[in-house]
PDB file of C-alpha atoms in Angstrom:
ATOM      1  CA  GLY E   1       3.015 -27.858 -18.188  1.00 55.00           C
ATOM      2  CA  ALA E   2       5.223 -24.834 -18.419  1.00 80.00           C
ATOM      3  CA  GLY E   3       4.938 -23.283 -15.101  1.00 92.00           C
ATOM      4  CA  VAL E   4       4.420 -24.453 -11.311  1.00 95.00           C
ATOM      5  CA  SER E   5       1.038 -26.189 -10.852  1.00 97.00           C
ATOM      6  CA  GLN E   6      -0.573 -26.242  -7.702  1.00 97.00           C
ATOM      7  CA  SER E   7      -3.734 -28.158  -6.702  1.00 97.00           C
ATOM      8  CA  PRO E   8      -6.166 -28.078  -5.345  1.00 97.00           C
ATOM      9  CA  ARG E   9      -6.859 -24.252  -6.120  1.00 96.00           C
ATOM     10  CA  TYR E  10      -9.262 -23.933  -3.414  1.00 97.00           C
ATOM     11  CA  LYS E  11     -10.142 -26.236  -0.450  1.00 98.00           C
ATOM     12  CA  VAL E  12     -12.507 -25.463   2.212  1.00 98.00           C
ATOM     13  CA  ALA E  13     -12.165 -27.507   5.351  1.00 97.00           C
ATOM     14  CA  LYS E  14     -13.979 -28.050   8.752  1.00 97.00           C
ATOM     15  CA  ARG E  15     -11.845 -27.636  11.816  1.00 97.00           C
ATOM     16  CA  GLY E  16      -9.976 -30.585  12.676  1.00 97.00           C
ATOM     17  CA  GLN E  17      -9.802 -32.008   9.333  1.00 97.00           C
ATOM     18  CA  ASP E  18      -6.655 -32.829   7.789  1.00 98.00           C
ATOM     19  CA  VAL E  19      -5.662 -31.298   4.120  1.00 98.00           C
ATOM     20  CA  ALA E  20      -2.968 -32.207   1.583  1.00 98.00           C
ATOM     21  CA  LEU E  21      -1.926 -29.684  -1.026  1.00 98.00           C
ATOM     22  CA  ARG E  22       0.041 -30.713  -3.986  1.00 98.00           C
ATOM     23  CA  CYS E  23       2.827 -28.781  -6.010  1.00 98.00           C
ATOM     24  CA  ASP E  24       4.341 -29.887  -9.197  1.00 97.00           C
ATOM     25  CA  PRO E  25       7.261 -27.736 -10.061  1.00 96.00           C
ATOM     26  CA  ILE E  26       8.877 -26.748 -13.295  1.00 93.00           C
ATOM     27  CA  SER E  27      10.455 -29.969 -14.552  1.00 92.00           C
ATOM     28  CA  GLY E  28      14.215 -29.952 -13.817  1.00 89.00           C
ATOM     29  CA  HIS E  29      13.982 -27.441 -10.848  1.00 89.00           C
ATOM     30  CA  VAL E  30      16.029 -28.432  -8.007  1.00 88.00           C
ATOM     31  CA  SER E  31      14.814 -26.073  -5.437  1.00 88.00           C
ATOM     32  CA  LEU E  32      11.172 -26.073  -4.135  1.00 92.00           C
ATOM     33  CA  PHE E  33       9.577 -23.617  -1.525  1.00 92.00           C
ATOM     34  CA  TRP E  34       6.454 -23.740   0.472  1.00 95.00           C
ATOM     35  CA  TYR E  35       5.057 -20.038   1.268  1.00 95.00           C
ATOM     36  CA  GLN E  36       1.861 -19.029   3.461  1.00 96.00           C
ATOM     37  CA  GLN E  37       0.206 -15.819   2.295  1.00 94.00           C
ATOM     38  CA  ALA E  38      -2.312 -14.411   4.706  1.00 93.00           C
ATOM     39  CA  LEU E  39      -4.843 -12.027   3.139  1.00 89.00           C
ATOM     40  CA  GLY E  40      -3.071  -8.576   2.367  1.00 86.00           C
ATOM     41  CA  GLN E  41       0.188  -9.961   3.454  1.00 89.00           C
ATOM     42  CA  GLY E  42       3.592 -10.944   1.779  1.00 91.00           C
ATOM     43  CA  PRO E  43       4.376 -14.517   1.436  1.00 92.00           C
ATOM     44  CA  GLU E  44       5.803 -16.041   4.631  1.00 92.00           C
ATOM     45  CA  PHE E  45       8.544 -18.601   4.206  1.00 90.00           C
ATOM     46  CA  LEU E  46       7.383 -22.314   5.389  1.00 94.00           C
ATOM     47  CA  THR E  47      10.171 -24.879   4.038  1.00 93.00           C
ATOM     48  CA  TYR E  48      12.709 -25.738   1.335  1.00 90.00           C
ATOM     49  CA  PHE E  49      13.718 -28.676  -0.437  1.00 91.00           C
ATOM     50  CA  GLN E  50      16.577 -29.307  -2.476  1.00 88.00           C
ATOM     51  CA  ASN E  51      15.884 -32.144  -4.514  1.00 91.00           C
ATOM     52  CA  GLU E  52      14.224 -34.699  -2.413  1.00 94.00           C
ATOM     53  CA  ALA E  53      15.954 -33.144   1.003  1.00 93.00           C
ATOM     54  CA  GLN E  54      14.171 -31.123   3.190  1.00 93.00           C
ATOM     55  CA  LEU E  55      16.877 -28.575   4.075  1.00 88.00           C
ATOM     56  CA  ASP E  56      14.997 -25.945   6.063  1.00 87.00           C
ATOM     57  CA  LYS E  57      11.639 -26.218   7.879  1.00 91.00           C
ATOM     58  CA  SER E  58      12.120 -23.431  10.185  1.00 89.00           C
ATOM     59  CA  GLY E  59       8.948 -21.542   8.924  1.00 91.00           C
ATOM     60  CA  LEU E  60       6.445 -24.374   9.702  1.00 95.00           C
ATOM     61  CA  PRO E  61       4.187 -22.943  12.328  1.00 94.00           C
ATOM     62  CA  SER E  62       3.638 -26.067  14.214  1.00 94.00           C
ATOM     63  CA  ASP E  63       4.069 -29.785  14.300  1.00 96.00           C
ATOM     64  CA  ARG E  64       0.679 -30.173  12.600  1.00 97.00           C
ATOM     65  CA  PHE E  65       2.384 -28.888   9.330  1.00 98.00           C
ATOM     66  CA  PHE E  66       4.539 -31.412   7.144  1.00 97.00           C
ATOM     67  CA  ALA E  67       5.881 -31.346   3.834  1.00 98.00           C
ATOM     68  CA  GLU E  68       7.694 -33.858   1.897  1.00 97.00           C
ATOM     69  CA  ARG E  69       9.125 -34.324  -1.550  1.00 97.00           C
ATOM     70  CA  PRO E  70      10.229 -37.919  -1.881  1.00 96.00           C
ATOM     71  CA  GLU E  71      11.366 -38.211  -5.273  1.00 94.00           C
ATOM     72  CA  GLY E  72      12.720 -34.712  -5.628  1.00 93.00           C
ATOM     73  CA  SER E  73       9.933 -33.745  -7.890  1.00 95.00           C
ATOM     74  CA  VAL E  74       6.262 -33.221  -6.785  1.00 97.00           C
ATOM     75  CA  SER E  75       5.825 -31.875  -3.424  1.00 98.00           C
ATOM     76  CA  THR E  76       2.982 -32.182  -0.577  1.00 98.00           C
ATOM     77  CA  LEU E  77       2.199 -29.835   2.166  1.00 98.00           C
ATOM     78  CA  LYS E  78       0.099 -31.609   4.737  1.00 98.00           C
ATOM     79  CA  ILE E  79      -1.839 -29.918   7.253  1.00 98.00           C
ATOM     80  CA  GLN E  80      -3.202 -32.057  10.040  1.00 98.00           C
ATOM     81  CA  ARG E  81      -6.226 -31.101  12.359  1.00 98.00           C
ATOM     82  CA  THR E  82      -6.622 -27.638  10.656  1.00 97.00           C
ATOM     83  CA  GLN E  83      -7.615 -24.579  12.678  1.00 97.00           C
ATOM     84  CA  GLN E  84      -9.138 -21.254  11.530  1.00 96.00           C
ATOM     85  CA  GLU E  85      -5.911 -19.518  11.691  1.00 96.00           C
ATOM     86  CA  ASP E  86      -4.475 -21.813   9.074  1.00 97.00           C
ATOM     87  CA  SER E  87      -6.804 -20.055   6.445  1.00 97.00           C
ATOM     88  CA  ALA E  88      -4.451 -18.703   3.949  1.00 97.00           C
ATOM     89  CA  VAL E  89      -3.087 -19.153   0.560  1.00 96.00           C
ATOM     90  CA  TYR E  90      -0.404 -21.645   0.094  1.00 98.00           C
ATOM     91  CA  LEU E  91       1.993 -20.851  -2.508  1.00 96.00           C
ATOM     92  CA  CYS E  92       4.659 -23.184  -3.878  1.00 96.00           C
ATOM     93  CA  ALA E  93       7.724 -21.860  -5.653  1.00 93.00           C
ATOM     94  CA  SER E  94      10.499 -23.800  -7.595  1.00 91.00           C
ATOM     95  CA  SER E  95      13.931 -22.493  -8.955  1.00 87.00           C
ATOM     96  CA  LEU E  96      16.481 -23.882 -11.206  1.00 81.00           C
ATOM     97  CA  SER E  97      19.422 -24.071  -8.814  1.00 70.00           C
ATOM     98  CA  TYR E  98      20.886 -23.266  -5.664  1.00 61.00           C
ATOM     99  CA  ARG E  99      21.736 -19.781  -5.995  1.00 51.00           C
ATOM    100  CA  GLY E 100      25.522 -19.200  -5.511  1.00 42.00           C
ATOM    101  CA  PRO E 101      28.672 -17.397  -6.817  1.00 38.00           C
ATOM    102  CA  LEU E 102      28.349 -19.398 -10.043  1.00 38.00           C
ATOM    103  CA  ALA E 103      24.903 -18.818 -10.715  1.00 44.00           C
ATOM    104  CA  GLY E 104      24.437 -16.289 -13.135  1.00 43.00           C
ATOM    105  CA  GLY E 105      21.472 -14.166 -14.465  1.00 44.00           C
ATOM    106  CA  ARG E 106      18.054 -15.285 -13.089  1.00 46.00           C
ATOM    107  CA  THR E 107      18.827 -18.720 -12.093  1.00 51.00           C
ATOM    108  CA  GLY E 108      17.888 -18.103  -8.529  1.00 66.00           C
ATOM    109  CA  GLU E 109      14.713 -16.623  -9.603  1.00 79.00           C
ATOM    110  CA  LEU E 110      11.437 -18.222  -7.800  1.00 85.00           C
ATOM    111  CA  PHE E 111       8.760 -19.359 -10.145  1.00 90.00           C
ATOM    112  CA  PHE E 112       5.760 -19.409  -8.185  1.00 93.00           C
ATOM    113  CA  GLY E 113       2.465 -21.251  -8.888  1.00 95.00           C
ATOM    114  CA  GLU E 114      -1.009 -19.794  -8.623  1.00 95.00           C
ATOM    115  CA  GLY E 115      -1.412 -21.101  -4.915  1.00 96.00           C
ATOM    116  CA  SER E 116      -3.727 -23.170  -3.201  1.00 97.00           C
ATOM    117  CA  ARG E 117      -6.565 -21.361  -1.182  1.00 97.00           C
ATOM    118  CA  LEU E 118      -7.373 -22.944   2.227  1.00 98.00           C
ATOM    119  CA  THR E 119     -10.532 -21.933   4.157  1.00 97.00           C
ATOM    120  CA  VAL E 120     -10.855 -23.503   7.461  1.00 97.00           C
ATOM    121  CA  LEU E 121     -14.578 -23.180   8.798  1.00 96.00           C
TER     122      LEU E 121
ATOM    123  CA  GLN A   1       8.692 -11.350  12.221  1.00 55.00           C
ATOM    124  CA  GLN A   2       9.014  -8.800   9.375  1.00 66.00           C
ATOM    125  CA  GLN A   3      12.439  -8.756   8.311  1.00 87.00           C
ATOM    126  CA  VAL A   4      11.622  -6.533   5.302  1.00 94.00           C
ATOM    127  CA  LYS A   5       9.489  -3.448   5.983  1.00 95.00           C
ATOM    128  CA  GLN A   6       7.565  -1.919   2.767  1.00 97.00           C
ATOM    129  CA  SER A   7       5.795   1.327   2.285  1.00 96.00           C
ATOM    130  CA  PRO A   8       3.221   2.463   1.286  1.00 97.00           C
ATOM    131  CA  GLN A   9       0.464  -0.354   1.999  1.00 96.00           C
ATOM    132  CA  SER A  10      -1.492   1.271  -1.087  1.00 97.00           C
ATOM    133  CA  LEU A  11      -0.939   3.593  -3.599  1.00 97.00           C
ATOM    134  CA  ILE A  12      -2.946   5.364  -6.427  1.00 98.00           C
ATOM    135  CA  VAL A  13      -1.275   6.856  -9.571  1.00 98.00           C
ATOM    136  CA  GLN A  14      -2.685   8.606 -12.528  1.00 98.00           C
ATOM    137  CA  LYS A  15      -1.773   7.174 -15.853  1.00 97.00           C
ATOM    138  CA  GLY A  16       1.571   8.366 -17.024  1.00 97.00           C
ATOM    139  CA  GLY A  17       2.807   9.333 -13.424  1.00 97.00           C
ATOM    140  CA  ILE A  18       5.664   7.592 -11.649  1.00 97.00           C
ATOM    141  CA  SER A  19       5.027   5.091  -8.750  1.00 98.00           C
ATOM    142  CA  ILE A  20       7.428   4.829  -5.966  1.00 98.00           C
ATOM    143  CA  ILE A  21       7.543   1.958  -3.479  1.00 98.00           C
ATOM    144  CA  ASN A  22       9.964   1.824  -0.666  1.00 98.00           C
ATOM    145  CA  CYS A  23      11.583  -1.014   1.393  1.00 98.00           C
ATOM    146  CA  ALA A  24      13.854  -1.252   4.193  1.00 97.00           C
ATOM    147  CA  TYR A  25      15.896  -4.091   5.787  1.00 95.00           C
ATOM    148  CA  GLU A  26      17.802  -4.850   8.725  1.00 92.00           C
ATOM    149  CA  ASN A  27      19.718  -7.961   8.240  1.00 89.00           C
ATOM    150  CA  THR A  28      22.994  -7.263   6.681  1.00 89.00           C
ATOM    151  CA  ALA A  29      23.720 -10.608   5.281  1.00 87.00           C
ATOM    152  CA  PHE A  30      20.788  -9.912   2.686  1.00 89.00           C
ATOM    153  CA  ASP A  31      22.904  -9.122  -0.812  1.00 86.00           C
ATOM    154  CA  TYR A  32      19.869 -10.113  -3.257  1.00 88.00           C
ATOM    155  CA  PHE A  33      16.974  -7.858  -3.555  1.00 92.00           C
ATOM    156  CA  PRO A  34      14.217  -8.664  -6.106  1.00 91.00           C
ATOM    157  CA  TRP A  35      10.790  -7.351  -6.737  1.00 95.00           C
ATOM    158  CA  TYR A  36       7.713  -9.437  -7.424  1.00 95.00           C
ATOM    159  CA  GLN A  37       4.430  -8.374  -9.106  1.00 96.00           C
ATOM    160  CA  GLN A  38       1.137 -10.315  -8.014  1.00 95.00           C
ATOM    161  CA  PHE A  39      -2.187  -9.852  -9.898  1.00 95.00           C
ATOM    162  CA  PRO A  40      -5.229 -11.191  -8.009  1.00 91.00           C
ATOM    163  CA  GLY A  41      -5.668 -14.899  -8.084  1.00 88.00           C
ATOM    164  CA  LYS A  42      -1.894 -15.487  -9.370  1.00 91.00           C
ATOM    165  CA  GLY A  43       1.390 -16.091  -7.703  1.00 92.00           C
ATOM    166  CA  PRO A  44       3.797 -13.423  -7.540  1.00 92.00           C
ATOM    167  CA  ALA A  45       6.189 -13.241 -10.592  1.00 93.00           C
ATOM    168  CA  LEU A  46       9.745 -11.616 -10.659  1.00 91.00           C
ATOM    169  CA  LEU A  47       9.863  -8.395 -11.890  1.00 94.00           C
ATOM    170  CA  ILE A  48      13.448  -6.980 -11.567  1.00 93.00           C
ATOM    171  CA  ALA A  49      16.285  -7.923  -9.160  1.00 90.00           C
ATOM    172  CA  ILE A  50      19.299  -6.187  -7.907  1.00 90.00           C
ATOM    173  CA  ARG A  51      22.577  -6.920  -5.772  1.00 87.00           C
ATOM    174  CA  PRO A  52      24.103  -4.109  -3.857  1.00 86.00           C
ATOM    175  CA  ASP A  53      27.190  -3.889  -6.012  1.00 87.00           C
ATOM    176  CA  VAL A  54      25.227  -1.509  -8.144  1.00 90.00           C
ATOM    177  CA  SER A  55      23.204   1.491  -6.829  1.00 93.00           C
ATOM    178  CA  GLU A  56      20.681   1.482  -9.587  1.00 95.00           C
ATOM    179  CA  LYS A  57      19.264  -1.103 -12.102  1.00 94.00           C
ATOM    180  CA  LYS A  58      16.953  -0.069 -14.939  1.00 95.00           C
ATOM    181  CA  GLU A  59      14.796  -2.496 -16.980  1.00 94.00           C
ATOM    182  CA  GLY A  60      12.461  -1.041 -19.304  1.00 96.00           C
ATOM    183  CA  ARG A  61       9.891   1.248 -17.275  1.00 97.00           C
ATOM    184  CA  PHE A  62      11.092  -0.234 -14.106  1.00 97.00           C
ATOM    185  CA  THR A  63      14.075   0.971 -11.945  1.00 97.00           C
ATOM    186  CA  ILE A  64      15.358  -0.351  -8.782  1.00 95.00           C
ATOM    187  CA  SER A  65      17.491   2.281  -6.719  1.00 95.00           C
ATOM    188  CA  PHE A  66      19.552   0.756  -3.710  1.00 95.00           C
ATOM    189  CA  ASN A  67      21.185   2.527  -0.548  1.00 94.00           C
ATOM    190  CA  LYS A  68      23.357   0.097   1.002  1.00 92.00           C
ATOM    191  CA  SER A  69      24.455   2.308   3.786  1.00 93.00           C
ATOM    192  CA  ALA A  70      20.639   3.351   4.791  1.00 95.00           C
ATOM    193  CA  LYS A  71      19.802  -0.339   4.028  1.00 95.00           C
ATOM    194  CA  GLN A  72      16.841   0.977   1.815  1.00 96.00           C
ATOM    195  CA  PHE A  73      15.823   0.180  -1.643  1.00 97.00           C
ATOM    196  CA  SER A  74      12.943   1.252  -3.856  1.00 97.00           C
ATOM    197  CA  LEU A  75      11.043   0.494  -7.134  1.00 98.00           C
ATOM    198  CA  HIS A  76      10.225   3.421  -9.575  1.00 98.00           C
ATOM    199  CA  ILE A  77       7.628   2.668 -12.273  1.00 98.00           C
ATOM    200  CA  MET A  78       7.930   5.338 -14.756  1.00 97.00           C
ATOM    201  CA  ASP A  79       4.970   6.332 -17.170  1.00 97.00           C
ATOM    202  CA  SER A  80       2.693   3.873 -14.947  1.00 98.00           C
ATOM    203  CA  GLN A  81       0.010   2.290 -17.075  1.00 97.00           C
ATOM    204  CA  PRO A  82      -3.332   0.675 -15.818  1.00 97.00           C
ATOM    205  CA  GLY A  83      -1.914  -2.680 -16.779  1.00 97.00           C
ATOM    206  CA  ASP A  84       0.670  -2.144 -13.956  1.00 97.00           C
ATOM    207  CA  SER A  85      -2.213  -2.179 -11.205  1.00 97.00           C
ATOM    208  CA  ALA A  86      -1.221  -5.067  -9.048  1.00 97.00           C
ATOM    209  CA  THR A  87       0.130  -5.898  -5.642  1.00 96.00           C
ATOM    210  CA  TYR A  88       4.142  -5.387  -5.713  1.00 97.00           C
ATOM    211  CA  PHE A  89       6.222  -7.232  -3.224  1.00 96.00           C
ATOM    212  CA  CYS A  90       9.820  -6.182  -2.157  1.00 96.00           C
ATOM    213  CA  ALA A  91      11.985  -9.201  -1.108  1.00 93.00           C
ATOM    214  CA  ALA A  92      15.630  -9.850   0.278  1.00 92.00           C
ATOM    215  CA  SER A  93      17.722 -12.954   0.721  1.00 86.00           C
ATOM    216  CA  PRO A  94      21.470 -13.828   1.374  1.00 82.00           C
ATOM    217  CA  TYR A  95      22.893 -14.354  -2.049  1.00 69.00           C
ATOM    218  CA  ASN A  96      24.107 -17.872  -1.139  1.00 61.00           C
ATOM    219  CA  ASN A  97      21.067 -19.281   0.130  1.00 62.00           C
ATOM    220  CA  ASN A  98      17.541 -19.437  -0.905  1.00 67.00           C
ATOM    221  CA  ASP A  99      16.060 -18.040   2.151  1.00 74.00           C
ATOM    222  CA  MET A 100      14.010 -15.091   0.758  1.00 83.00           C
ATOM    223  CA  ARG A 101      11.913 -12.817   3.013  1.00 88.00           C
ATOM    224  CA  PHE A 102       9.056 -10.819   1.579  1.00 92.00           C
ATOM    225  CA  GLY A 103       7.588  -7.353   2.412  1.00 94.00           C
ATOM    226  CA  ALA A 104       3.846  -7.094   3.345  1.00 94.00           C
ATOM    227  CA  GLY A 105       3.225  -5.642  -0.175  1.00 95.00           C
ATOM    228  CA  THR A 106       1.887  -2.287  -1.864  1.00 97.00           C
ATOM    229  CA  ARG A 107      -1.511  -2.478  -3.710  1.00 97.00           C
ATOM    230  CA  LEU A 108      -0.914  -0.088  -6.880  1.00 98.00           C
ATOM    231  CA  THR A 109      -3.690   1.246  -8.597  1.00 98.00           C
ATOM    232  CA  VAL A 110      -3.164   3.316 -11.692  1.00 97.00           C
ATOM    233  CA  LYS A 111      -6.211   5.414 -12.802  1.00 97.00           C
ATOM    234  CA  PRO A 112      -6.870   5.937 -16.599  1.00 93.00           C
TER     235      PRO A 112
END
């Protein structure tokens, strides 16, 4: 596909259940990000990958959150023992390259998927 | 921790009017300032972006004004249309890394 694809689009989990959210970035995009968007709020950074390397996981709210991108393409965000406060839309974004002085135009533009809406009952 | 503060939370404008959304930041390391547009059920999409070496950038009906000394920037939508009704997010990051921080969003409604 042409864009960032996320699945499932909607997930309802019982409190205490584990969930896994998948992100297929745009082919060839080096950078991949996960954001959490609470209702009526802006996206909050969770974690960042450059290829398969997780360079920043400072936004993960607890050790129940885990993300991986083993082959530098598809990424999975896993939430263990879900809690009600985990209910949110989880957005994945990818970008063509690591943005820096040599990057031009919109090279650093983030392309977002439509998100996975998680509801924890 | 909201590193980028956005206002207003919601905005109603008549068709043909000017929509203005404001953002302020604290971190002087920020030097890339994009605006994203989000429709219900969709992910945010880049609308327009600016770096602080210019004070204004215009693309069609959308203009970013940037005030480096005040650490503020704003989005102006000229001749607002009902199709512009969406949530708008300002964001900021240091140019040499990907640590993008978003504002809380402004829900814009353009009445026909």
